[in-house]
PDB file of C-alpha atoms in Angstrom:
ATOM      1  CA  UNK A 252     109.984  98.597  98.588  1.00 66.00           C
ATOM      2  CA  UNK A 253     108.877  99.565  94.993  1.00 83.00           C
ATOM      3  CA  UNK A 254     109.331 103.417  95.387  1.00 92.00           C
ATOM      4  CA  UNK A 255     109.729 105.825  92.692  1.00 96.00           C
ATOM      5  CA  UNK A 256     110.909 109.078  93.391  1.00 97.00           C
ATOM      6  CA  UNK A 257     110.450 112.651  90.959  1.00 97.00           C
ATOM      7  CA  UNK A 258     112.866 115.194  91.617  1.00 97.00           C
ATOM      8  CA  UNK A 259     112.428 118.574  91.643  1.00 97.00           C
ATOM      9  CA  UNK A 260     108.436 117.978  93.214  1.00 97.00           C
ATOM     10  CA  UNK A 261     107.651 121.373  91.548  1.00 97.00           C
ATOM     11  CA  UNK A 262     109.251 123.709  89.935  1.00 97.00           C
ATOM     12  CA  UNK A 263     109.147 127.238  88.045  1.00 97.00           C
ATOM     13  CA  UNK A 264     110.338 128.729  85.089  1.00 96.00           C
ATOM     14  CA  UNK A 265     110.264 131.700  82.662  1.00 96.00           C
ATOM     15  CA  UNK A 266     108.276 130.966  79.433  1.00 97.00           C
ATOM     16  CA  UNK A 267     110.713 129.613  76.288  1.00 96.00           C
ATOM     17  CA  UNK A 268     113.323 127.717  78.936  1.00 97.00           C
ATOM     18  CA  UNK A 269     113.569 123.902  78.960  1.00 97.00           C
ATOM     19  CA  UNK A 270     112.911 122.364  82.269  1.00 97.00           C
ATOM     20  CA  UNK A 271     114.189 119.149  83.189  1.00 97.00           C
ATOM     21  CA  UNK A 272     112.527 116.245  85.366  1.00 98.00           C
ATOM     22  CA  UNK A 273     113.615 113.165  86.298  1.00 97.00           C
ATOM     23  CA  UNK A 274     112.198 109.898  87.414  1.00 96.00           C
ATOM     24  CA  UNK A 275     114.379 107.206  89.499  1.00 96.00           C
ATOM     25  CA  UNK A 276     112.947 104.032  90.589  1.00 93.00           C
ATOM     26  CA  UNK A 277     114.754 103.677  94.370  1.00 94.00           C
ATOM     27  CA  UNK A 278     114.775 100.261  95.314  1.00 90.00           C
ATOM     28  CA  UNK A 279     114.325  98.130  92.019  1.00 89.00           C
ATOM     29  CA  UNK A 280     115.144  98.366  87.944  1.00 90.00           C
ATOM     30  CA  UNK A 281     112.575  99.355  85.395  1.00 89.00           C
ATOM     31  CA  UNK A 282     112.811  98.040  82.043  1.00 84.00           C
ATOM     32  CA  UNK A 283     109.901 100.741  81.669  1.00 89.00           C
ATOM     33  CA  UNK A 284     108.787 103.868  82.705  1.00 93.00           C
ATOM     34  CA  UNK A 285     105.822 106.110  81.847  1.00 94.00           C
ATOM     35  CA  UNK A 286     105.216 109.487  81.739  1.00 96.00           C
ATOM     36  CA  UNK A 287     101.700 111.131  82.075  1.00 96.00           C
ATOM     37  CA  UNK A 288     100.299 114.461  82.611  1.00 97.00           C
ATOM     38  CA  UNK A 289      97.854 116.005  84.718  1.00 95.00           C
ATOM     39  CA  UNK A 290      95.794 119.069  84.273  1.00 93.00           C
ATOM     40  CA  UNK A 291      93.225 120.246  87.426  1.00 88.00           C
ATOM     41  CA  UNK A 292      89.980 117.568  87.394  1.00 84.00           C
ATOM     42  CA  UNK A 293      91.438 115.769  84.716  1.00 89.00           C
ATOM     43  CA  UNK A 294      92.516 112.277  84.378  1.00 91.00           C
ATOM     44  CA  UNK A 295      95.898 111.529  83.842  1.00 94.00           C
ATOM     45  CA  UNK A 296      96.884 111.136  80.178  1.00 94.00           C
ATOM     46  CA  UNK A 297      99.845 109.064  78.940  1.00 93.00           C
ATOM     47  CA  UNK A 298     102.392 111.157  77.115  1.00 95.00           C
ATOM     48  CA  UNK A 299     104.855 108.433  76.278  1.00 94.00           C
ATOM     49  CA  UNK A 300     106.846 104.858  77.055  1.00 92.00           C
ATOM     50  CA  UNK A 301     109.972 105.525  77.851  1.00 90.00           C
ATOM     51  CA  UNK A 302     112.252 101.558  77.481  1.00 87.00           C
ATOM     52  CA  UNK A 303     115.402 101.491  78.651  1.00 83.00           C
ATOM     53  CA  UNK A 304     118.026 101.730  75.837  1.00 81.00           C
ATOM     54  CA  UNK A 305     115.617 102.865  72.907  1.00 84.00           C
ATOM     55  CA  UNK A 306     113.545 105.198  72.037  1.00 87.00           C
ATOM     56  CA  UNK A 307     110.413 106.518  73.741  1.00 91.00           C
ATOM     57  CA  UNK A 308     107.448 105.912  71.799  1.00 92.00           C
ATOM     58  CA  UNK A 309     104.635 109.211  71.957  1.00 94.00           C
ATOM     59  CA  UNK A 310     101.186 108.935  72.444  1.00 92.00           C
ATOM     60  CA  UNK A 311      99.203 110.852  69.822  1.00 91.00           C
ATOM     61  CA  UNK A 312      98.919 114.618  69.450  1.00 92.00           C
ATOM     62  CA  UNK A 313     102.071 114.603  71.732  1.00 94.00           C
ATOM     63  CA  UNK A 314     105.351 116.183  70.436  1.00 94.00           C
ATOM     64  CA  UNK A 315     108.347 114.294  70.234  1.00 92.00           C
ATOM     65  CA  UNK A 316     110.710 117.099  70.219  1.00 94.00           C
ATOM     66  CA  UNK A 317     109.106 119.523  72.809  1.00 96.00           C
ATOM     67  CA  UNK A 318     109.203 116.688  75.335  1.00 97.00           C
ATOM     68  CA  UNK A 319     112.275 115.013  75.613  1.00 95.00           C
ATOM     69  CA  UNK A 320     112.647 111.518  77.028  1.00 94.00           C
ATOM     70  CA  UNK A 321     115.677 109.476  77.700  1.00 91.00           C
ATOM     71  CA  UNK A 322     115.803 106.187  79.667  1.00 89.00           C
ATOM     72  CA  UNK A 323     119.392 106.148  80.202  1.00 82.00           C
ATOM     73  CA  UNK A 324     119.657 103.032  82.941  1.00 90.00           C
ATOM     74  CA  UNK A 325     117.274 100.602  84.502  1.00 90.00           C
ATOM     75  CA  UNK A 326     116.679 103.436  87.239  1.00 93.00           C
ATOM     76  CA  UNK A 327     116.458 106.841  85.493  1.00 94.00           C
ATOM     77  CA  UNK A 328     114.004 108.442  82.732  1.00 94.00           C
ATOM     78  CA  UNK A 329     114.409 112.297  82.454  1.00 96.00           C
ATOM     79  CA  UNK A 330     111.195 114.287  80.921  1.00 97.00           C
ATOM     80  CA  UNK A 331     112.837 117.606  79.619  1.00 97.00           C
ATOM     81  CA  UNK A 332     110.104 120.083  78.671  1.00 97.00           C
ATOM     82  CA  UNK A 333     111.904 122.113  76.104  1.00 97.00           C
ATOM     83  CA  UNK A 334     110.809 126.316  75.106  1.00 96.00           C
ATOM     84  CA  UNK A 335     107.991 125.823  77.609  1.00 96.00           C
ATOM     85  CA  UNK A 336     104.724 127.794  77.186  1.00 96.00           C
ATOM     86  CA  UNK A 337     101.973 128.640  80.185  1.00 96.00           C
ATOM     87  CA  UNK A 338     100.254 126.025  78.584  1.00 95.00           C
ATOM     88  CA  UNK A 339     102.698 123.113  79.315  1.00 96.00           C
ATOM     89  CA  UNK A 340     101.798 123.775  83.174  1.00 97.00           C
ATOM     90  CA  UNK A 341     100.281 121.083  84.672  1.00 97.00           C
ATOM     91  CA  UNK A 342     101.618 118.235  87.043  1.00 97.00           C
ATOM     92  CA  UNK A 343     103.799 115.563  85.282  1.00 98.00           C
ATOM     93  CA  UNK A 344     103.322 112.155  86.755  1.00 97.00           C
ATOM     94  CA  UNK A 345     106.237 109.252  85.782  1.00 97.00           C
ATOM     95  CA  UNK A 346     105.621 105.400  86.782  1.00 95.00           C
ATOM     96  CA  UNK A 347     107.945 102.522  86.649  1.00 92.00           C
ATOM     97  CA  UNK A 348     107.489  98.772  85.987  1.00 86.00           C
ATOM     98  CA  UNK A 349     109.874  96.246  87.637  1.00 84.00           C
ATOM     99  CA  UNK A 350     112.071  94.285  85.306  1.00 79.00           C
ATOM    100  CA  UNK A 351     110.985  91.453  87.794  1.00 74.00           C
ATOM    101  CA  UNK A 352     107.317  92.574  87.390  1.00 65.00           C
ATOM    102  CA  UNK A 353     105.080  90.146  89.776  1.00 61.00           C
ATOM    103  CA  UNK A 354     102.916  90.615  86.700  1.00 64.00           C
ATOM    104  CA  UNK A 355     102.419  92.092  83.413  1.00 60.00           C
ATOM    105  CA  UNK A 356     100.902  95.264  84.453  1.00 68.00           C
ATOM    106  CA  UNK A 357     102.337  96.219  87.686  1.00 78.00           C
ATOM    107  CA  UNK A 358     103.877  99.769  88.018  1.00 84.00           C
ATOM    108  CA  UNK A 359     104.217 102.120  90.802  1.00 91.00           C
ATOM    109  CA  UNK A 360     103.541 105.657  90.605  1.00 95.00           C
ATOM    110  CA  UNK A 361     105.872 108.690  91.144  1.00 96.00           C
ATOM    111  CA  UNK A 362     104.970 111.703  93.676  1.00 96.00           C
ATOM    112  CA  UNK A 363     104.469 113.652  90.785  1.00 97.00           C
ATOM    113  CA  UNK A 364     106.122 117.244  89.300  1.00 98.00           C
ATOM    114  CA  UNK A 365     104.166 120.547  89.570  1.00 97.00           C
ATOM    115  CA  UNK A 366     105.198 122.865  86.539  1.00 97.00           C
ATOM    116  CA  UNK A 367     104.835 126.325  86.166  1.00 97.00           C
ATOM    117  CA  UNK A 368     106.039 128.254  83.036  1.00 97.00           C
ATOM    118  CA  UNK A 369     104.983 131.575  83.819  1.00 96.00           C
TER     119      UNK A 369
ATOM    120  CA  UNK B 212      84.876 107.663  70.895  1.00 75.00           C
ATOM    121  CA  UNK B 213      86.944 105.913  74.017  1.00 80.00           C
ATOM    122  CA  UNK B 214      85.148 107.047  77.369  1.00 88.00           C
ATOM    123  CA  UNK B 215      86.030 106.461  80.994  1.00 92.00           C
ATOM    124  CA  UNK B 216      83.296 107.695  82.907  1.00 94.00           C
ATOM    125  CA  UNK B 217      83.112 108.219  86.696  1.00 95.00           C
ATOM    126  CA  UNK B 218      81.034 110.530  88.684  1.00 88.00           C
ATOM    127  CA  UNK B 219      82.619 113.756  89.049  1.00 83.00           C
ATOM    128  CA  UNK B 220      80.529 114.927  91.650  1.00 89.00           C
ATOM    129  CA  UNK B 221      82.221 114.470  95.317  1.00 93.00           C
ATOM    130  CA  UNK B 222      80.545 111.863  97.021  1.00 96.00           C
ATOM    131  CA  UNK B 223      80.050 112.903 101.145  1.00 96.00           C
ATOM    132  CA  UNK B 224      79.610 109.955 103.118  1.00 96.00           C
ATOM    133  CA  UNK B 225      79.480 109.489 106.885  1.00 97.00           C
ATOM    134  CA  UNK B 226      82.715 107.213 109.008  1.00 97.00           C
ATOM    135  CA  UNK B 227      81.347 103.845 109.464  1.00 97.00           C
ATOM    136  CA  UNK B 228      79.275 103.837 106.350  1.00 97.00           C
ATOM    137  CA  UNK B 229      79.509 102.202 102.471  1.00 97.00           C
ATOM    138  CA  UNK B 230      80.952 103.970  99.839  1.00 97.00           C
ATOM    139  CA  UNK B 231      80.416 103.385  96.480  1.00 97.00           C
ATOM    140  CA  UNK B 232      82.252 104.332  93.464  1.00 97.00           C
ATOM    141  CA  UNK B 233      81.097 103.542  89.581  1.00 97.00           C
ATOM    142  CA  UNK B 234      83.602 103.361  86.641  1.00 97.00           C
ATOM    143  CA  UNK B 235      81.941 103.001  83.324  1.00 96.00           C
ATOM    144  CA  UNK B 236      83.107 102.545  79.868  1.00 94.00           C
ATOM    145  CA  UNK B 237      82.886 102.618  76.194  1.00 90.00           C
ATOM    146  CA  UNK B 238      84.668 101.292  73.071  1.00 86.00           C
ATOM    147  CA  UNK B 239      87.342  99.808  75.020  1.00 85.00           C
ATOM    148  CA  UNK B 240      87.752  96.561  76.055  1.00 83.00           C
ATOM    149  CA  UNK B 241      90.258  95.905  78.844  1.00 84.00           C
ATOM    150  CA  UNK B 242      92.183  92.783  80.342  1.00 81.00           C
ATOM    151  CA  UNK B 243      92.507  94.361  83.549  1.00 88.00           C
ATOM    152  CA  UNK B 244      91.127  97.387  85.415  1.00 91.00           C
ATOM    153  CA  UNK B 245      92.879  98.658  88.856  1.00 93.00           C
ATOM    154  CA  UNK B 246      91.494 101.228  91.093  1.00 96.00           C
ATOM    155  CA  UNK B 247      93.926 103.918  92.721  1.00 95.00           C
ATOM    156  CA  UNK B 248      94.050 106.849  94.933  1.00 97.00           C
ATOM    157  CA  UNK B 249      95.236 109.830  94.648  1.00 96.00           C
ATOM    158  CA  UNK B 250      95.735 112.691  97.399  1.00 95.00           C
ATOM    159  CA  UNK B 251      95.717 115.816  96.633  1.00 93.00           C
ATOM    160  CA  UNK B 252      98.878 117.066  94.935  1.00 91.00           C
ATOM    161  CA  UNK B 253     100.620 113.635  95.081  1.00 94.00           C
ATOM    162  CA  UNK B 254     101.161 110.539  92.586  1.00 94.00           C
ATOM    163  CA  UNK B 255      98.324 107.735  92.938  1.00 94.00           C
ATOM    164  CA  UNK B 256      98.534 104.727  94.481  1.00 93.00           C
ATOM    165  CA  UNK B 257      97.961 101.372  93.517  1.00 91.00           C
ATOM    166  CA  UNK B 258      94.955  99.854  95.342  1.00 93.00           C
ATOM    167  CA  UNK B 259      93.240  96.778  93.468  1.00 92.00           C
ATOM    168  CA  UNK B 260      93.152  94.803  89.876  1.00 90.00           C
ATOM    169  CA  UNK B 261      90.851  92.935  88.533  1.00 92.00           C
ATOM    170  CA  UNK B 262      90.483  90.675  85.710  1.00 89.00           C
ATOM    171  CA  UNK B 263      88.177  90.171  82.939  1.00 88.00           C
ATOM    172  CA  UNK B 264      87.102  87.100  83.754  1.00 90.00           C
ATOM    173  CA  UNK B 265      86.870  87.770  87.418  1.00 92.00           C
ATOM    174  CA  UNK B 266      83.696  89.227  88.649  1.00 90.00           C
ATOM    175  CA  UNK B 267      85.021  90.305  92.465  1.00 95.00           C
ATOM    176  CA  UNK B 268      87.999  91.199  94.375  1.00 95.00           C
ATOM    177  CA  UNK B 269      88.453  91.956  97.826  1.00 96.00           C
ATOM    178  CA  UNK B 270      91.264  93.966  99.811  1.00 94.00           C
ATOM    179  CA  UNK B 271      90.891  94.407 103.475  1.00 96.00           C
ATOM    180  CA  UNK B 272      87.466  96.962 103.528  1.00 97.00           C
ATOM    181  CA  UNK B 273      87.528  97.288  99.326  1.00 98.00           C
ATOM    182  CA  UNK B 274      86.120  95.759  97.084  1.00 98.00           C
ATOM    183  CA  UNK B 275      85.825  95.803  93.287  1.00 97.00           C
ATOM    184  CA  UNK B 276      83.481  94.570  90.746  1.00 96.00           C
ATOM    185  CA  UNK B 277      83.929  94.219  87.195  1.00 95.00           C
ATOM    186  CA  UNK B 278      81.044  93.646  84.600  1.00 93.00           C
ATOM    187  CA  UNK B 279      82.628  93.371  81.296  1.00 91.00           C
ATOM    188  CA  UNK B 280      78.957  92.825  79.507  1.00 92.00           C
ATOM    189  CA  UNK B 281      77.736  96.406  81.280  1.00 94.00           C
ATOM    190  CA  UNK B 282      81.409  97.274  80.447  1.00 94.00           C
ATOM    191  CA  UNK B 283      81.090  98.800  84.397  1.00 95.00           C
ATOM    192  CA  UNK B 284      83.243  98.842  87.621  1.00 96.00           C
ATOM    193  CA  UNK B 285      82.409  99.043  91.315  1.00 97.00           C
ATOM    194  CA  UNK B 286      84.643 100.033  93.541  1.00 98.00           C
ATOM    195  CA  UNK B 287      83.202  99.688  97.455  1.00 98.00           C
ATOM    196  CA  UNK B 288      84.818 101.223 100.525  1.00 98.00           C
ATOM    197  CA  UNK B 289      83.113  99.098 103.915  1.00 97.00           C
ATOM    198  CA  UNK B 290      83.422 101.102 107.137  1.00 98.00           C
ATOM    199  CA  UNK B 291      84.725 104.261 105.710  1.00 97.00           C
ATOM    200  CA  UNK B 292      87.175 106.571 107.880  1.00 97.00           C
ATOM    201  CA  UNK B 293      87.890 109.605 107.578  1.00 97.00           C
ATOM    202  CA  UNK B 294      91.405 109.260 106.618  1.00 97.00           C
ATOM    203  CA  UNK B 295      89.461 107.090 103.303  1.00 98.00           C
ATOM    204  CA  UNK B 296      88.895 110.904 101.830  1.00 98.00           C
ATOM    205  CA  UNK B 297      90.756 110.640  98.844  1.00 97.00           C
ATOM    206  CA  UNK B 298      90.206 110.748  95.024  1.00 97.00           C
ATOM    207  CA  UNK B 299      89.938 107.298  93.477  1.00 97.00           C
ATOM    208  CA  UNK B 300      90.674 106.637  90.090  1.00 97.00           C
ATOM    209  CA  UNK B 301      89.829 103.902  87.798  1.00 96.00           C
ATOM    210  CA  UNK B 302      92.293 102.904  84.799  1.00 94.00           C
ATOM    211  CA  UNK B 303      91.934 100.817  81.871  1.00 91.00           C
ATOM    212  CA  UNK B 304      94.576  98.581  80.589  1.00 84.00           C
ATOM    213  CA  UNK B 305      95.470  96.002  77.818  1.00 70.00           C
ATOM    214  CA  UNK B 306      93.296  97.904  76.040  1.00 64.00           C
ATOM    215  CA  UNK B 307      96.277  98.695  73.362  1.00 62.00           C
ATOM    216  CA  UNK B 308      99.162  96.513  72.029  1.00 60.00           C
ATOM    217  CA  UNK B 309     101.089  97.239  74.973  1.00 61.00           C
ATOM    218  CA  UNK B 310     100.881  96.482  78.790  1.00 66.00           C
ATOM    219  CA  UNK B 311     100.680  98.739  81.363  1.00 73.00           C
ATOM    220  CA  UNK B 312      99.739 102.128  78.708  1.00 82.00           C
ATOM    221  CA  UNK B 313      97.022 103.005  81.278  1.00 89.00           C
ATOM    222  CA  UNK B 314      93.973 104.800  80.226  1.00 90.00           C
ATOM    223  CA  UNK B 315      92.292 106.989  83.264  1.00 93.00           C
ATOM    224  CA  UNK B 316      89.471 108.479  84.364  1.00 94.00           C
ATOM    225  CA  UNK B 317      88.792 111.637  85.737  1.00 94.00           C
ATOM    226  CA  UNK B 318      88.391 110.297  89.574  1.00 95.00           C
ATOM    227  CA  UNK B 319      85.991 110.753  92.458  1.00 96.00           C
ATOM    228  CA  UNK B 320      86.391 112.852  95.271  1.00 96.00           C
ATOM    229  CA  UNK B 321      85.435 111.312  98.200  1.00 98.00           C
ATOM    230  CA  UNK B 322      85.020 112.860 101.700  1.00 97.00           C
ATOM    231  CA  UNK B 323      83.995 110.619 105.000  1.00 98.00           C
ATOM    232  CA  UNK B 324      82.957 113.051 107.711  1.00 97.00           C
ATOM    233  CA  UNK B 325      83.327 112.225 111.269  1.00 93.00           C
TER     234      UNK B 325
END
């Protein structure tokens, strides 16, 4: 149980196209999802909370309106990456928490997107 | 400023033996801290959390520490295997008004030769 899937697991794309990802939990509803991004030898950083129904809420120094969220149901967040640049490359990471969380802080971790704007 | 801190040298360890990962911190203080791993290319995984008013935790061959005074994590792997090579991640959380924002660190590679 508790899977969360990313679909596409990589993908490629010209520079200035928007590139959509999504993030389903399988087996369970989220009330919450995460997204986070990964550069090579970095940590991951959060990018934004993504509730179901509202709006996300961005981290700092990340831009609402390049990176699109929408939690449309308890089981899908999409992450579209909109006129992406080289520099938006890097390996976006989503994570769900159970609307019957065990506790608090439990989420479980996507397989991850690799992006390439070339 | 906010640190995580963990070595970002690889650490090479023999099967059988202990290995032993350190998360530090500054200018946070957490509820919770939870130790992942992460394969290359792949999403992490959930391994252990631990409390701030817990000073142990045990899973099968891990175990984690948590020193909230030294603001510092240990995270042990007993009678490594090879298929233990992995990078493991520490992550920070209630450290902001919401649950679950995780804060990471960088990770540590480890490799367990035969």
């Amino acid at each position: 149980g508790a899977v969360v899937s990313q679909h596409p697991s990589w993908v490629i794309c010209k520079s200035g196209t928007s590139v959509k990802i999504e993030c389903r939990s399988l087996d369970f509803q989220a009330t919450t999802m995460f997204w986070y991004r990964q550069f090579p030898k970095q940590s991951l950083m959060l990018m934004a909370t993504s509730n179901e129904g509202s709006k996300a809420t961005y981290e700092q120094g990340v831009e609402k309106d390049k990176f699109l969220i929408n939690h449309a149901s308890l089981t899908l967040s999409t992450l579209t990456v909109t006129s992406a640049h080289p520099e938006d490359s890097s390996f976006y990471i989503c994570s769900a928490r159970p609307r019957l969380a065990q506790t608090y802080n439990e989420q479980f971790f996507g397989p991850g997107t690799r992006l390439t704007v070339l | 400023s906010q640190k995580i801190e963990q070595n970002s040298e690889a650490l090479n360890i023999q099967e059988g033996k202990t290995a032993t990962l350190t998360c530090n911190y500054t200018n946070y203080s957490p509820a919770y801290l939870q130790w992942y791993r992460q394969d290359p290319g792949r999403g992490p995984v959930f391994l252990l959390l631990i409390r701030e008013n817990e000073k142990e935790k045990r899973k099968e061959r891990l175990k984690v520490t948590f020193d909230t005074t030294l603001k510092q994590s240990l995270f042990h792997i007993t009678a490594s295997q090879p298929a233990d090579s992995a990078t493991y991640l520490c992550a920070l959380d209630g450290t902001t008004d919401s649950w679950g924002k995780l804060q990471f660190g960088a990770g540590t590679q480890v490799v367990v030769t035969p």
